[in-house]
Coordinates of C-alpha atoms in Angstrom, one line a residue:
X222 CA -64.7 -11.7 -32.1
X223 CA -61.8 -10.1 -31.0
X224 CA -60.9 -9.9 -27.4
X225 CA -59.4 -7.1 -25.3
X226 CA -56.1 -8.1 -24.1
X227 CA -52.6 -7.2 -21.7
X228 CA -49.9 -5.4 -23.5
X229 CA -46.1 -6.4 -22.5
X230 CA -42.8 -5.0 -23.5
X231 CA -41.4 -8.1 -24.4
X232 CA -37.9 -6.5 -25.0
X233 CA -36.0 -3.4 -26.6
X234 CA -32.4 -2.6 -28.2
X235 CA -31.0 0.6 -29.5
X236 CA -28.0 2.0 -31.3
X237 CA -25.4 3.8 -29.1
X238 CA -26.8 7.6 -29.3
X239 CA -24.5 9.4 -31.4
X240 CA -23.4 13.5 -31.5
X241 CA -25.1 15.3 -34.4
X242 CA -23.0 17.0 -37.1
X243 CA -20.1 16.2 -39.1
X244 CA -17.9 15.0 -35.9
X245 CA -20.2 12.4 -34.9
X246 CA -19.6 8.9 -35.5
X247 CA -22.9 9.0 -37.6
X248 CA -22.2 11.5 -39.9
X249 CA -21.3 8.6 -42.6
X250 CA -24.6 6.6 -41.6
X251 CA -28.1 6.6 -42.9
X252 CA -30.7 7.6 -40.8
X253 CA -32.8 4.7 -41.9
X254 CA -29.9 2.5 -41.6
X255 CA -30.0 3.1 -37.8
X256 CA -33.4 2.1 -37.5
X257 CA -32.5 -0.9 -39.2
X258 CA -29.6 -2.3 -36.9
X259 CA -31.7 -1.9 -34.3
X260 CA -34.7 -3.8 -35.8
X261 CA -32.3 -6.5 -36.7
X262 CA -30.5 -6.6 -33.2
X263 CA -34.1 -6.8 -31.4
X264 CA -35.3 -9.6 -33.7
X265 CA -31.7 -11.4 -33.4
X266 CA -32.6 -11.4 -29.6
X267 CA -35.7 -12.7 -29.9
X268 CA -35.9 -15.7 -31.8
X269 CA -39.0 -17.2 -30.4
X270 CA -41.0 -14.6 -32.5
X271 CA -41.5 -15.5 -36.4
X272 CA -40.9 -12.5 -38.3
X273 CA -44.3 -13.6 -40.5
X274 CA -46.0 -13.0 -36.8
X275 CA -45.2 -9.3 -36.7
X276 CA -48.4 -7.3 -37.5
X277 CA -47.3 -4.1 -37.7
X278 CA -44.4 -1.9 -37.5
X279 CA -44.6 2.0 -36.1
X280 CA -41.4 4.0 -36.5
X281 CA -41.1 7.7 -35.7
X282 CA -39.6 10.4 -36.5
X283 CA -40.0 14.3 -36.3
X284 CA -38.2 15.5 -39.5
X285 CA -40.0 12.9 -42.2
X286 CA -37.7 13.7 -45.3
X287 CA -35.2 12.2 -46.8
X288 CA -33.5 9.1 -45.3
X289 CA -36.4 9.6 -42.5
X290 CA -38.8 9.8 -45.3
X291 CA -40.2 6.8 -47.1
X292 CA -43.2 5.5 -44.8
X293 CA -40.0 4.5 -42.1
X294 CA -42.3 1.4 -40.7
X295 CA -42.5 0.1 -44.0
X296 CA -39.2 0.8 -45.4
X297 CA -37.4 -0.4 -42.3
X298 CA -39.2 -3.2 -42.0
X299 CA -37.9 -4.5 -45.9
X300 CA -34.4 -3.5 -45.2
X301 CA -34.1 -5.2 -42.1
X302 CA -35.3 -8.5 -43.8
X303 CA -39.0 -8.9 -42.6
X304 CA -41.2 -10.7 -44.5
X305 CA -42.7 -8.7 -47.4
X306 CA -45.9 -9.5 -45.6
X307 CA -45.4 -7.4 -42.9
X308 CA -46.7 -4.1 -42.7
X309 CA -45.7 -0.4 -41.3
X310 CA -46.2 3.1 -41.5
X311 CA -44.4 6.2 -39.7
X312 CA -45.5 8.7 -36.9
X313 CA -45.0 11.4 -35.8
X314 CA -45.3 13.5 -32.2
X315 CA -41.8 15.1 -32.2
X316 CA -39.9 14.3 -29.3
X317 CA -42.9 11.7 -27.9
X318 CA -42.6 10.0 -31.6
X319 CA -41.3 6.3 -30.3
X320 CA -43.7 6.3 -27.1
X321 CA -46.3 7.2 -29.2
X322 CA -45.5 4.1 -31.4
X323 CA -45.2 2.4 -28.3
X324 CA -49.1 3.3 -27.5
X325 CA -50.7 3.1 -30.4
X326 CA -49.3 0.1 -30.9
X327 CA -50.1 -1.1 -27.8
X328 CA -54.0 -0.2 -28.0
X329 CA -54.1 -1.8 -30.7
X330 CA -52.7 -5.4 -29.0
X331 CA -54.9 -4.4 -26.4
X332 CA -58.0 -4.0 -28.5
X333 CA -57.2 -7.3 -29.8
X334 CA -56.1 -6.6 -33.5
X335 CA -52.9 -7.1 -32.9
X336 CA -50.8 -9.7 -31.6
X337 CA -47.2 -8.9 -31.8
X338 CA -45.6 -5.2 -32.9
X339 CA -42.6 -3.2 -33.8
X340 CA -42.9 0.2 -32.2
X341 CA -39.7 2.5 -32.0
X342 CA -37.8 5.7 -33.7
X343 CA -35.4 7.0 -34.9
X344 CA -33.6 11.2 -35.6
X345 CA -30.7 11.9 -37.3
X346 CA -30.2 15.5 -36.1
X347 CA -26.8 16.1 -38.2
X348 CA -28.5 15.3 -41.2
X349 CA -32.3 16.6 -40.4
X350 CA -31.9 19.3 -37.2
X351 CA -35.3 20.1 -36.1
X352 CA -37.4 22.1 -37.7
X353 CA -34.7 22.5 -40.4
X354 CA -37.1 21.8 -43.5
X355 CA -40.6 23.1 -41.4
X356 CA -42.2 25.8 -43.0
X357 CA -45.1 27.3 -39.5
X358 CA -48.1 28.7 -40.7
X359 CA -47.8 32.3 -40.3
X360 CA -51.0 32.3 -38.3
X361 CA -49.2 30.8 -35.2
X362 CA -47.8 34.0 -34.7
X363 CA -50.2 36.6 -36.6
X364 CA -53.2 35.5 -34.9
X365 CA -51.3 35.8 -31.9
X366 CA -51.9 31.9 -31.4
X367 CA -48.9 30.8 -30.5
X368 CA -45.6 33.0 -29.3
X369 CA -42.8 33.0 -31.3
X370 CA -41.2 31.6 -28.6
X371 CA -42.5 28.3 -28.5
X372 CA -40.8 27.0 -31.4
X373 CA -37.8 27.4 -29.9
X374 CA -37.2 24.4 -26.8
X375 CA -34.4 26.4 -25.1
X376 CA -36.8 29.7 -24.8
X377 CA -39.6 27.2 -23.8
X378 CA -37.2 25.7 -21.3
X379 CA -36.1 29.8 -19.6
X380 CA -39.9 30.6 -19.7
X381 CA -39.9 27.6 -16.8
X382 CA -37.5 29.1 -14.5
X383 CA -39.5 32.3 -14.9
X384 CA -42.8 30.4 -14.1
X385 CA -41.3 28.9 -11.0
X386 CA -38.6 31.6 -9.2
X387 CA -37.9 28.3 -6.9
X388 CA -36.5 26.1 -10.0
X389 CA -33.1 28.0 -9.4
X390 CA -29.7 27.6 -11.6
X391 CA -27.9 25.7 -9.5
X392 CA -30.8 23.3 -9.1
X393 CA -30.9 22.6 -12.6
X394 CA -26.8 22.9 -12.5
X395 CA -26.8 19.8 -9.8
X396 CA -29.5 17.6 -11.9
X397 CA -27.2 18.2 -14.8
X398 CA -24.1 17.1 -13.5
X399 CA -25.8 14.0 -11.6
X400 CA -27.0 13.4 -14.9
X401 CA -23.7 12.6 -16.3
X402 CA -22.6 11.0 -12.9
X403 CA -25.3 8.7 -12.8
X404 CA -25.0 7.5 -16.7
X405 CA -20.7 7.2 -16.6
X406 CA -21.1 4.9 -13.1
X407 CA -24.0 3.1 -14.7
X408 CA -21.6 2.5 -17.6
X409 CA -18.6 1.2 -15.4
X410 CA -21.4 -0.9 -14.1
X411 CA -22.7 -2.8 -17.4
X412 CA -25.8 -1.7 -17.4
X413 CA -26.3 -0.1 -20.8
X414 CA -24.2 -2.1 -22.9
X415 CA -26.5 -5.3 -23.1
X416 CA -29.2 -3.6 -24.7
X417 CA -26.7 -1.4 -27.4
X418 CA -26.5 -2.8 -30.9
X419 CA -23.2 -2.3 -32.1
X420 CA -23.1 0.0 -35.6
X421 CA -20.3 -0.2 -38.1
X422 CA -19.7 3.6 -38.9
X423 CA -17.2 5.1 -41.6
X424 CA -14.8 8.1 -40.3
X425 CA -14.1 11.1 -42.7
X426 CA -10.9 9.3 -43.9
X427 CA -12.9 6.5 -44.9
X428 CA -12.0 4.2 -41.8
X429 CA -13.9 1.7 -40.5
X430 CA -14.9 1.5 -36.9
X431 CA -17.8 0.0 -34.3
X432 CA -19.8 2.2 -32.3
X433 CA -20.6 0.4 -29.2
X434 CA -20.7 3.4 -26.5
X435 CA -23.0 6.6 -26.1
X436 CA -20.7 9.0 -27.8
X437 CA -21.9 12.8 -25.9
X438 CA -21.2 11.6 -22.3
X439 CA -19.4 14.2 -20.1
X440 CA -18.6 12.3 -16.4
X441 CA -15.7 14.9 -15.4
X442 CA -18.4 17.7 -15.5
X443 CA -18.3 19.5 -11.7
X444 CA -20.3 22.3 -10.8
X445 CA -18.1 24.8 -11.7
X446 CA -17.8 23.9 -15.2
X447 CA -21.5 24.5 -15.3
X448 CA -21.6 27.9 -13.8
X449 CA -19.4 29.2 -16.2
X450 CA -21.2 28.2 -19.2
X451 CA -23.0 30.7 -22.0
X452 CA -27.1 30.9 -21.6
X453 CA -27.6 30.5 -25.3
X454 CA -31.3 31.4 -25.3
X455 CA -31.3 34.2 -23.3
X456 CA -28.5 36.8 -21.7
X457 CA -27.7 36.4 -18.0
X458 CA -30.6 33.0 -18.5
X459 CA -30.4 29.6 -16.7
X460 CA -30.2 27.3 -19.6
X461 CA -27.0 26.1 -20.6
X462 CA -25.5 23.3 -22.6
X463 CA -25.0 21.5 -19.6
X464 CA -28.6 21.5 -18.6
X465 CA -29.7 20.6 -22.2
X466 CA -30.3 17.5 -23.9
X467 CA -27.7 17.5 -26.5
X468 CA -28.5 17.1 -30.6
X469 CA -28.4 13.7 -30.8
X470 CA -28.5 10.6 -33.4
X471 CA -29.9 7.3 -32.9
X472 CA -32.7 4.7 -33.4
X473 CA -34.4 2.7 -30.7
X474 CA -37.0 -0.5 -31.4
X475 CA -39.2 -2.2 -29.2
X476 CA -40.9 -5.5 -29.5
X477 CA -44.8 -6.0 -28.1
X478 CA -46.9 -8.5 -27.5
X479 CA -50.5 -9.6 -26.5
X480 CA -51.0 -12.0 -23.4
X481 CA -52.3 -14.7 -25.8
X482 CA -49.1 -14.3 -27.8
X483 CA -46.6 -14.5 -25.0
X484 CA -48.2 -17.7 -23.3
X485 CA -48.1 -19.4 -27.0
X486 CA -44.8 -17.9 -28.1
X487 CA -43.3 -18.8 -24.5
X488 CA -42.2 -15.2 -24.1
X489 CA -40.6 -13.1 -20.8
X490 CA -42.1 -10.1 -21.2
X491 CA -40.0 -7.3 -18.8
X492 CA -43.2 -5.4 -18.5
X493 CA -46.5 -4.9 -19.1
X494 CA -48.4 -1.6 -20.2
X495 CA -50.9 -0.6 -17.4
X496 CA -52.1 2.8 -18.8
X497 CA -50.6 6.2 -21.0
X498 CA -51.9 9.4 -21.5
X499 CA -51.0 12.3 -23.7
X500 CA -51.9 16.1 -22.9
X501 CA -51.5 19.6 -24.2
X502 CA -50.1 22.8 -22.5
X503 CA -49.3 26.3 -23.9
X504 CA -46.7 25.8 -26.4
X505 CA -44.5 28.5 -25.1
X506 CA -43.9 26.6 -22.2
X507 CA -44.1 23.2 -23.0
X508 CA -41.9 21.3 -21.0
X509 CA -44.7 21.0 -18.0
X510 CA -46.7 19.2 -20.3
X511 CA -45.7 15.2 -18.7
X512 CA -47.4 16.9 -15.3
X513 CA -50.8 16.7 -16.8
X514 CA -50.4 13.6 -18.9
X515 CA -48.8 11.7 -16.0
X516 CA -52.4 12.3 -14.1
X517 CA -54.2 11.5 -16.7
X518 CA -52.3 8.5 -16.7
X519 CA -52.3 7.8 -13.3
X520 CA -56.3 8.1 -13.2
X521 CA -56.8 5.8 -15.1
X522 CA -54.5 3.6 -14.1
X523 CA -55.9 3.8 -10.4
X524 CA -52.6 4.6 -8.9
X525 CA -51.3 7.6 -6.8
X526 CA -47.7 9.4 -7.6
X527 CA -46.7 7.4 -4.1
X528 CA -47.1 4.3 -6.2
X529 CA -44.5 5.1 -9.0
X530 CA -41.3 2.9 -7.5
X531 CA -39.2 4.1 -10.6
X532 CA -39.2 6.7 -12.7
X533 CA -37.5 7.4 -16.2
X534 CA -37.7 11.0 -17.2
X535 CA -36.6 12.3 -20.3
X536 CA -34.1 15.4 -19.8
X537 CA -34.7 17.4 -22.6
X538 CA -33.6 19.9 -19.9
X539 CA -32.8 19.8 -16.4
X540 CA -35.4 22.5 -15.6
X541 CA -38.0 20.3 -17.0
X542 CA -37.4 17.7 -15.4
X543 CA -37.4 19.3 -12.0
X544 CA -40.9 21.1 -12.7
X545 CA -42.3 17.5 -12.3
X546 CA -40.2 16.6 -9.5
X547 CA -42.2 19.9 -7.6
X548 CA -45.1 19.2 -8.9
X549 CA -45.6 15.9 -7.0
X550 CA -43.5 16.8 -4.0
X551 CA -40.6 14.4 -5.2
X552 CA -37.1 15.6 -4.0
X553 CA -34.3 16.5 -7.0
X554 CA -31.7 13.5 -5.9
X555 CA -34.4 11.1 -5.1
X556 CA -33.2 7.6 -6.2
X557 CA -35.9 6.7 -7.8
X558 CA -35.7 9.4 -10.6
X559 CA -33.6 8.3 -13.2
X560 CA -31.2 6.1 -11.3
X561 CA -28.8 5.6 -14.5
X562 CA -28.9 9.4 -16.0
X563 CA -30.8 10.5 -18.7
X564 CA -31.0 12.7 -22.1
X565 CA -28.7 15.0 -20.9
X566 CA -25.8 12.6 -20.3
X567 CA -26.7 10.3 -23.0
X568 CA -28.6 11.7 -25.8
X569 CA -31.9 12.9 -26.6
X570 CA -32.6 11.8 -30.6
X571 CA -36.0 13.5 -30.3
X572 CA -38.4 10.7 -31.9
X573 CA -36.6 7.8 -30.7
X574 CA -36.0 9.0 -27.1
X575 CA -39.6 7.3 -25.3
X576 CA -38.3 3.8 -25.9
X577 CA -35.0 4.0 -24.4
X578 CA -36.2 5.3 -21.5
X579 CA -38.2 2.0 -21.5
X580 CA -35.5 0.5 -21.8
X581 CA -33.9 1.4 -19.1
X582 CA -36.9 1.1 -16.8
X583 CA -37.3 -2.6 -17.9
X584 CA -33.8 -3.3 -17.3
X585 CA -34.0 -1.7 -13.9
X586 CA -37.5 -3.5 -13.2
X587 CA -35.5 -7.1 -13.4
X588 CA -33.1 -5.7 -10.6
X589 CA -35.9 -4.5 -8.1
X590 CA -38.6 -6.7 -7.4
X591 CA -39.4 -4.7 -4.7
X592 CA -40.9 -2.2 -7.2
X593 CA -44.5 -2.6 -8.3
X594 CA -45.1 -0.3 -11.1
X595 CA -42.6 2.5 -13.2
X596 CA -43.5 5.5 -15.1
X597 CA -41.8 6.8 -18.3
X598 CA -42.5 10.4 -19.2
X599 CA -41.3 13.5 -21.3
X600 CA -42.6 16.6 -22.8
X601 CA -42.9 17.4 -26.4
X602 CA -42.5 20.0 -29.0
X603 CA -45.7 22.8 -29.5
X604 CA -47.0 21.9 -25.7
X605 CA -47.4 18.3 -25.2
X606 CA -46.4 16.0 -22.6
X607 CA -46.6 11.7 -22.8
X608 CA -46.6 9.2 -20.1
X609 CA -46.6 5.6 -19.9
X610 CA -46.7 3.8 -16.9
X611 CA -45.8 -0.1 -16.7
X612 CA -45.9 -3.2 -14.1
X613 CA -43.2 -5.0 -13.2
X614 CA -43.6 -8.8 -14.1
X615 CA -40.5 -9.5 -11.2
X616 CA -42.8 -7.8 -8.2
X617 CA -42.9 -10.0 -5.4
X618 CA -45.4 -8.0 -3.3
X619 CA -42.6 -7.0 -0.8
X620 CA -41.7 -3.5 -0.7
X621 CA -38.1 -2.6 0.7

């Protein structure tokens, strides 16, 4: 009989995130090819696991056609030179698509059917821009179900600042350009660039080159350059380009394990999986939606918001973002929010965004063993919000 077990992130790579359209350095490359380097750069890394000992493999991605088409899980898995025998199949929760690979995957390990997993994702916006081949049932809107609105982020993202009058421009302004602060000194620092596999990408002239770098980031940007920006979504709004997640491409990968695996294997794990919730909110304002999955996920963890020592948010917008950082009475520069940047500086390639920002915290986890516990959170498309929240394996019971 199958036993319940721990869940650890045993390690996770990703391709440098990439601008969308026809002058990014992806425009040449498969969207399924992404997904592959990664795969291959993660398993390169981790030699101790046999590719035969991989039991499953969860890719996501929001827009399933074409090169994101083709069961990804599976179809990845053969390109990047699994064994036949390994299995996979492809999910789906929009901008929550990788951590959702990430928790399924990991109740499953838990639950004891599993011992070792792929879980990550992968967008290519320039080729598959959201919602591009979606056809909503009229219903949404005819039976008055859902606004219009809603299937627009940016609109979602203005209907915040009307929610809460204290979320002000220059608020969101400020994150924004700490945003890009944070991620260019975090870059002069090394601490992206171990966990970026390099991707050979072809230029319009047919050049050859190696994208090793985030490609969108913006560290010159000064508060001025914000306040003079359009509001897209809404004349005289709040949201701006440089309070915005970019359109992004990339792939991200993540390798878990069971405790039973890691003791025979002789793995590291960087950290293990203490509890994750999802939730729903009204669509037309869905980026509040991590507030209520991050206590559910903090019930049933057992843990209080004054536990959290690190916290990787995803900035699909500044504003969202902030809502949380209200919410629990957490201040907007606190240094435990997204100490390196986040989407807006590097990227946000909706369904593989959740594992880099576990990424991240795992990497940051190995430099503070003061810090107990980390939470990774982010809202999602049609009124969702995900949270995970992890232990740190380097916790030495003394907190600074």
């Amino acid at each position: 009989m199958a036993e319940l077990s721990d869940v650890y992130f045993v390690d996770g790579m990703r391709t440098p995130f990439g601008r969308a359209g026809e002058k990014g350095m992806y425009w040449n490359t498969r969207a399924d090819d992404l997904a592959v380097k990664a795969t291959i750069g993660l398993m390169a890394r981790n030699t101790a696991v046999p590719a035969a000992r991989v039991d499953d493999v969860a890719i996501a991605a929001t827009s399933q056609t074409g090169e994101q088409g083709l069961t990804l899980g599976r179809s990845v898995a053969i390109l990047a030179g699994l064994p036949q025998t390994v299995p996979g199949f492809a999910i789906d929760r929009m901008c929550a698509g990788a951590m959702t690979s990430v928790a399924m995957m990991g109740a499953s390990i838990s639950a004891g059917m599993y011992d070792v997993a792929l879980a990550g994702g992968v967008e290519h916006m320039g080729h598959y821009p959201i919602g591009g081949n979606a056809d909503p049932n009229p219903r949404f809107v005819a039976e008055k179900m859902v606004d219009p609105g809603a299937l627009n982020m940016g609109v979602t993202a203005e209907r915040i600042f009307d929610r809460f009058p204290q979320l002000t421009k220059e608020r969101s302004d400020r994150f924004g350009m700490l945003s890009q602060h944070k991620a260019q000194a975090a870059y002069e620092a090394g601490k992206f660039q171990p966990d970026l596999v390099p991707v050979a990408v072809k230029d319009a002239e047919g050049s050859w080159g190696l994208a090793t770098e985030d490609e969108g980031r913006r560290p010159q940007t000064t508060m001025e350059d914000l306040a003079a920006l359009k509001t897209p979504f809404r004349p005289h709004g709040r949201v701006t380009a440089g309070t915005s997640s970019p359109l992004t491409d990339g792939a991200t990968m993540s390798l878990l394990a069971g405790g039973g695996a890691v003791k025979e294997l002789g793995l590291t794990p960087k950290m293990r999986m203490v509890s994750f919730a999802f939730a729903g909110v009204q669509p037309e304002i869905m980026g509040i939606g991590p507030i209520p999955s991050t206590e559910k996920a903090l019930k049933k963890a057992g843990l209080t918001i004054d536990d959290i020592g690190l916290f990787e948010l995803n900035e699909a917008f500044a504003v969202q973002v902030l809502s949380l950082l209200d919410h629990f009475g957490i201040a907007d520069d606190d240094p435990r929010v997204n100490q390196w940047g986040g989407a807006i500086a590097l990227g946000h390639p909706l369904a593989a965004s959740g594992v880099r920002l576990m990424i991240q915290l795992a990497a940051q986890f190995a430099e503070r063993p003061d810090v107990r516990y980390g939470l990774t959170a982010m809202c999602v498309g049609l009124g969702q919000g995900g949270s995970v929240i992890w232990e740190n394996p380097h916790y030495n019971g003394r907190k600074r």
